[in-house]
Protein backbone atom coordinates (compact mmCIF):
# COMPACT_ATOMS: atom_id res chain seq x y z
CA UNK A 1 0.00 0.00 0.00
CA UNK A 2 1.19 3.50 -0.83
CA UNK A 3 0.22 6.87 0.63
CA UNK A 4 -0.39 9.92 -1.57
CA UNK A 5 0.38 13.55 -0.87
CA UNK A 6 -2.75 15.57 -0.05
CA UNK A 7 -0.96 18.84 0.72
CA UNK A 8 2.50 20.02 -0.25
CA UNK A 9 2.90 21.78 3.08
CA UNK A 10 6.67 22.22 2.82
CA UNK A 11 7.12 21.50 6.51
CA UNK A 12 10.71 21.64 7.70
CA UNK A 13 9.76 19.21 10.47
CA UNK A 14 6.09 18.23 10.29
CA UNK A 15 4.96 16.55 13.51
CA UNK A 16 2.12 15.93 15.95
CA UNK A 17 -0.86 15.26 13.65
CA UNK A 18 -4.19 15.23 15.48
CA UNK A 19 -7.74 15.05 14.14
CA UNK A 20 -10.14 17.68 15.51
CA UNK A 21 -13.84 16.72 15.19
CA UNK A 22 -14.87 20.23 16.22
CA UNK A 23 -12.97 21.73 13.27
CA UNK A 24 -13.41 18.74 10.92
CA UNK A 25 -9.73 19.16 10.19
CA UNK A 26 -6.32 17.59 10.69
CA UNK A 27 -3.92 19.78 12.66
CA UNK A 28 -0.15 19.41 12.89
CA UNK A 29 2.90 21.51 13.65
CA UNK A 30 6.05 22.41 11.77
CA UNK A 31 8.55 22.50 14.61
CA UNK A 32 11.56 23.88 12.77
CA UNK A 33 9.39 26.18 10.68
CA UNK A 34 7.49 27.53 13.73
CA UNK A 35 4.09 27.06 12.09
CA UNK A 36 0.67 25.65 12.93
CA UNK A 37 -0.72 23.54 10.08
CA UNK A 38 -4.34 22.70 9.26
CA UNK A 39 -5.69 20.48 6.49
CA UNK A 40 -9.43 20.28 5.79
CA UNK A 41 -10.34 17.10 3.85
CA UNK A 42 -13.78 18.41 2.88
CA UNK A 43 -12.26 20.97 0.50
CA UNK A 44 -8.72 19.61 0.25
CA UNK A 45 -7.27 22.91 1.47
CA UNK A 46 -4.25 23.44 3.69
CA UNK A 47 -3.56 26.53 5.78
CA UNK A 48 -0.68 27.54 8.02
CA UNK A 49 -0.11 30.18 10.70
CA UNK A 50 3.28 31.49 11.88
CA UNK A 51 4.10 31.10 15.57
CA UNK A 52 6.39 33.34 17.59
CA UNK A 53 7.76 30.21 19.26
CA UNK A 54 7.71 26.74 17.80
CA UNK A 55 5.00 24.41 19.06
CA UNK A 56 5.98 20.74 19.28
CA UNK A 57 2.46 19.30 19.64
CA UNK A 58 -1.25 20.10 20.07
CA UNK A 59 -3.94 18.37 22.12
CA UNK A 60 -7.57 19.51 22.22
CA UNK A 61 -8.98 20.65 25.55
CA UNK A 62 -11.93 18.84 27.07
CA UNK A 63 -13.63 22.12 28.05
CA UNK A 64 -13.91 23.14 24.40
CA UNK A 65 -11.52 26.08 24.82
CA UNK A 66 -9.30 25.17 21.89
CA UNK A 67 -6.00 23.37 22.32
CA UNK A 68 -3.15 23.06 24.75
CA UNK A 69 0.18 23.35 22.94
CA UNK A 70 3.64 22.32 24.06
CA UNK A 71 6.26 24.89 23.11
CA UNK A 72 9.93 24.39 22.41
CA UNK A 73 10.80 26.19 25.68
CA UNK A 74 8.95 23.44 27.62
CA UNK A 75 5.99 25.71 28.35
CA UNK A 76 2.37 24.61 27.93
CA UNK A 77 0.00 27.31 26.65
CA UNK A 78 -3.56 27.60 25.44
CA UNK A 79 -4.16 28.02 21.72
CA UNK A 80 -7.45 28.92 20.04
CA UNK A 81 -8.73 29.48 16.51
CA UNK A 82 -11.62 31.90 16.09
CA UNK A 83 -12.46 31.43 12.44
CA UNK A 84 -9.02 31.88 10.90
CA UNK A 85 -7.69 34.06 13.71
CA UNK A 86 -5.07 32.32 15.83
CA UNK A 87 -4.56 33.32 19.47
CA UNK A 88 -1.89 32.00 21.82
CA UNK A 89 -2.89 32.27 25.48
CA UNK A 90 -1.08 32.51 28.76
CA UNK A 91 1.31 29.92 30.11
CA UNK A 92 -0.50 27.04 31.81
CA UNK A 93 2.58 25.38 33.28
CA UNK A 94 6.25 24.84 32.61
CA UNK A 95 8.21 21.59 32.59
CA UNK A 96 11.89 20.87 33.21
CA UNK A 97 13.10 24.22 34.46
CA UNK A 98 16.19 22.29 35.57
CA UNK A 99 16.92 21.03 32.02
CA UNK A 100 17.36 24.10 29.78
CA UNK A 101 18.93 22.08 26.97
CA UNK A 102 15.75 20.07 26.49
CA UNK A 103 12.61 20.72 24.48
CA UNK A 104 9.22 19.03 24.33
CA UNK A 105 8.64 16.60 21.49
CA UNK A 106 5.38 14.63 21.59
CA UNK A 107 2.22 14.27 23.66
CA UNK A 108 -1.27 12.81 23.88
CA UNK A 109 -4.21 12.77 26.28
CA UNK A 110 -5.84 9.60 27.59
CA UNK A 111 -9.51 8.84 28.25
CA UNK A 112 -9.23 10.18 31.79
CA UNK A 113 -8.06 13.57 30.46
CA UNK A 114 -4.47 13.13 31.63
CA UNK A 115 -1.73 14.54 29.43
CA UNK A 116 1.33 12.41 28.61
CA UNK A 117 4.28 14.53 27.48
CA UNK A 118 7.73 13.52 26.30
CA UNK A 119 10.87 15.66 26.31
CA UNK A 120 14.21 15.34 24.52
CA UNK A 121 17.68 16.78 24.30
CA UNK A 122 17.40 19.53 21.70
CA UNK A 123 20.91 18.66 20.49
CA UNK A 124 19.96 14.95 20.32
CA UNK A 125 23.11 13.93 22.19
CA UNK A 126 22.25 13.30 25.85
CA UNK A 127 19.67 10.97 27.39
CA UNK A 128 18.16 13.88 29.33
CA UNK A 129 14.58 13.45 28.10
CA UNK A 130 11.73 12.06 30.14
CA UNK A 131 8.04 11.13 30.07
CA UNK A 132 5.62 13.18 32.19
CA UNK A 133 2.04 12.78 33.34
CA UNK A 134 0.03 15.96 33.83
CA UNK A 135 -3.16 15.71 35.88
CA UNK A 136 -6.42 16.73 34.18
CA UNK A 137 -7.85 18.83 37.00
CA UNK A 138 -5.00 20.35 39.01
CA UNK A 139 -2.14 20.37 36.51
CA UNK A 140 -0.03 18.21 38.81
CA UNK A 141 3.12 16.93 37.12
CA UNK A 142 4.84 13.59 37.66
CA UNK A 143 8.02 12.40 35.93
CA UNK A 144 7.10 8.77 35.26
CA UNK A 145 10.09 7.63 33.19
CA UNK A 146 13.40 9.04 31.97
CA UNK A 147 16.57 8.28 30.06
CA UNK A 148 15.37 9.33 26.59
CA UNK A 149 17.53 11.11 24.02
CA UNK A 150 14.68 11.67 21.53
CA UNK A 151 11.30 10.66 22.98
CA UNK A 152 8.44 9.86 20.60
CA UNK A 153 4.90 8.60 20.73
CA UNK A 154 3.23 8.15 23.13
CA UNK A 155 0.29 5.96 22.09
CA UNK A 156 -2.40 4.00 23.92
CA UNK A 157 -4.04 0.65 23.26
CA UNK A 158 -7.85 0.72 22.77
CA UNK A 159 -8.50 -0.64 26.26
CA UNK A 160 -6.25 2.03 27.78
CA UNK A 161 -4.14 -0.54 29.59
CA UNK A 162 -0.95 -0.37 27.51
CA UNK A 163 1.05 2.78 26.85
CA UNK A 164 3.73 2.82 24.16
CA UNK A 165 6.64 5.25 24.18
CA UNK A 166 9.79 5.41 22.06
CA UNK A 167 13.42 6.40 22.33
CA UNK A 168 14.21 6.94 18.66
CA UNK A 169 18.05 6.82 18.71
CA UNK A 170 18.00 3.43 20.45
CA UNK A 171 15.49 2.22 17.80
CA UNK A 172 13.26 0.88 20.58
CA UNK A 173 9.54 1.15 21.26
CA UNK A 174 8.76 0.43 24.89
CA UNK A 175 5.47 -0.79 26.33
CA UNK A 176 4.17 -0.08 29.84
CA UNK A 177 1.19 -1.36 31.79
CA UNK A 178 -1.05 1.61 32.60
CA UNK A 179 -3.22 1.39 35.71
CA UNK A 180 -6.47 3.23 36.27
CA UNK A 181 -4.78 5.70 38.60
CA UNK A 182 -2.28 6.68 35.90
CA UNK A 183 0.68 4.75 37.28
CA UNK A 184 3.02 2.89 34.90
CA UNK A 185 4.69 -0.45 35.51
CA UNK A 186 6.34 -3.37 33.71
CA UNK A 187 8.42 -1.38 31.24
CA UNK A 188 9.57 -3.68 28.45
CA UNK A 189 11.07 -3.49 24.97
CA UNK A 190 8.13 -4.05 22.63
CA UNK A 191 9.61 -3.49 19.14
CA UNK A 192 13.24 -3.02 18.09
CA UNK A 193 14.06 -1.52 14.70
CA UNK A 194 17.02 -2.73 12.65
CA UNK A 195 19.41 -0.38 10.88
CA UNK A 196 17.59 -0.85 7.56
CA UNK A 197 14.31 0.24 9.22
CA UNK A 198 15.45 3.75 10.09
CA UNK A 199 14.24 5.06 13.45
CA UNK A 200 10.81 4.72 15.10
CA UNK A 201 9.14 8.13 15.28
CA UNK A 202 5.52 9.15 15.97
CA UNK A 203 2.84 6.47 16.28
CA UNK A 204 -0.83 5.74 16.92
CA UNK A 205 -3.05 2.76 17.69
CA UNK A 206 -6.05 1.71 15.62
CA UNK A 207 -9.36 0.36 16.91
CA UNK A 208 -8.10 -3.23 16.56
CA UNK A 209 -5.16 -2.58 18.86
CA UNK A 210 -2.49 -2.56 16.16
CA UNK A 211 0.28 0.03 16.38
CA UNK A 212 1.12 2.27 13.39
CA UNK A 213 4.68 3.63 13.51
CA UNK A 214 6.38 6.24 11.30
CA UNK A 215 9.93 5.41 10.15
CA UNK A 216 12.32 8.38 10.22
CA UNK A 217 14.95 7.71 7.54
CA UNK A 218 12.85 4.70 6.52
CA UNK A 219 10.28 6.03 4.04
CA UNK A 220 7.28 4.22 5.42
CA UNK A 221 4.71 3.64 8.14
CA UNK A 222 4.42 0.12 9.53
CA UNK A 223 1.50 -1.57 11.25
CA UNK A 224 2.47 -3.91 14.07
CA UNK A 225 0.31 -6.55 15.72
CA UNK A 226 -0.27 -6.36 19.49
CA UNK A 227 2.50 -8.95 19.94
CA UNK A 228 4.96 -6.63 18.18
CA UNK A 229 5.26 -8.54 14.90
CA UNK A 230 4.96 -6.74 11.57
CA UNK A 231 1.57 -6.82 9.86
CA UNK A 232 1.89 -4.48 6.85
CA UNK A 233 3.70 -1.48 5.42
CA UNK A 234 2.59 1.84 3.86
CA UNK A 235 5.24 3.28 1.52
CA UNK A 236 5.94 6.97 0.97
CA UNK A 237 8.12 8.70 -1.65
CA UNK A 238 10.06 10.55 1.07
CA UNK A 239 12.62 9.31 3.58
CA UNK A 240 11.86 11.17 6.79
CA UNK A 241 8.39 10.09 7.89
CA UNK A 242 7.62 11.63 11.26
CA UNK A 243 4.18 10.70 12.62
CA UNK A 244 0.67 9.52 11.80
CA UNK A 245 -2.91 9.90 13.03
CA UNK A 246 -6.31 8.66 11.98
CA UNK A 247 -8.80 11.28 10.86
CA UNK A 248 -11.85 12.06 8.80
CA UNK A 249 -15.46 11.78 10.01
CA UNK A 250 -15.14 7.99 10.27
CA UNK A 251 -11.52 8.06 11.51
CA UNK A 252 -10.79 5.80 8.55
CA UNK A 253 -8.03 7.79 6.85
CA UNK A 254 -4.45 7.66 8.05
CA UNK A 255 -2.72 11.04 7.80
CA UNK A 256 1.08 11.06 7.78
CA UNK A 257 3.46 13.96 8.43
CA UNK A 258 6.96 14.22 6.96
CA UNK A 259 10.06 16.42 7.09
CA UNK A 260 11.50 18.49 4.27
CA UNK A 261 14.47 17.31 2.25
CA UNK A 262 16.60 20.01 3.87
CA UNK A 263 16.28 18.19 7.19
CA UNK A 264 19.18 16.18 8.54
CA UNK A 265 19.60 12.75 6.91
CA UNK A 266 17.14 13.47 4.09
CA UNK A 267 18.55 12.89 0.59
CA UNK A 268 18.03 15.31 -2.27
CA UNK A 269 15.50 14.60 -4.99
CA UNK A 270 12.39 14.29 -2.79
CA UNK A 271 10.09 17.08 -3.99
CA UNK A 272 7.20 16.00 -1.76
CA UNK A 273 9.28 15.87 1.43
CA UNK A 274 7.58 17.98 4.10
CA UNK A 275 4.15 17.24 2.66
CA UNK A 276 1.10 15.76 4.36
CA UNK A 277 0.21 12.30 3.09
CA UNK A 278 -2.85 10.08 3.50
CA UNK A 279 -4.14 6.60 2.75
CA UNK A 280 -7.26 4.57 3.52
CA UNK A 281 -5.98 1.41 5.20
CA UNK A 282 -9.32 -0.35 5.75
CA UNK A 283 -9.32 0.03 9.52
CA UNK A 284 -10.51 2.85 11.77
CA UNK A 285 -8.53 4.70 14.38
CA UNK A 286 -9.41 5.84 17.89
CA UNK A 287 -10.72 9.30 18.82
CA UNK A 288 -7.94 11.56 20.03
CA UNK A 289 -7.96 12.14 23.77
CA UNK A 290 -8.66 15.59 25.16
CA UNK A 291 -6.85 17.19 28.06
CA UNK A 292 -8.67 18.19 31.21
CA UNK A 293 -12.06 17.70 32.81
CA UNK A 294 -15.05 18.54 30.58
Tab-separated table of C-alpha atoms in Angstrom, residues 5 7 15-16 30 48 99 103 109 118 123 145 172 182 203-204 214 218 223 250 254 261:
chain	number	residue	atom	x	y	z
A	5	UNK	CA	0.384	13.552	-0.871
A	7	UNK	CA	-0.962	18.838	0.721
A	15	UNK	CA	4.964	16.555	13.509
A	16	UNK	CA	2.125	15.929	15.952
A	30	UNK	CA	6.050	22.412	11.767
A	48	UNK	CA	-0.676	27.542	8.023
A	99	UNK	CA	16.921	21.025	32.020
A	103	UNK	CA	12.608	20.716	24.478
A	109	UNK	CA	-4.215	12.765	26.276
A	118	UNK	CA	7.729	13.521	26.297
A	123	UNK	CA	20.913	18.657	20.493
A	145	UNK	CA	10.089	7.628	33.192
A	172	UNK	CA	13.263	0.876	20.579
A	182	UNK	CA	-2.284	6.676	35.898
A	203	UNK	CA	2.841	6.474	16.284
A	204	UNK	CA	-0.825	5.738	16.923
A	214	UNK	CA	6.377	6.243	11.299
A	218	UNK	CA	12.853	4.702	6.523
A	223	UNK	CA	1.500	-1.566	11.249
A	250	UNK	CA	-15.145	7.992	10.271
A	254	UNK	CA	-4.447	7.656	8.048
A	261	UNK	CA	14.470	17.312	2.245
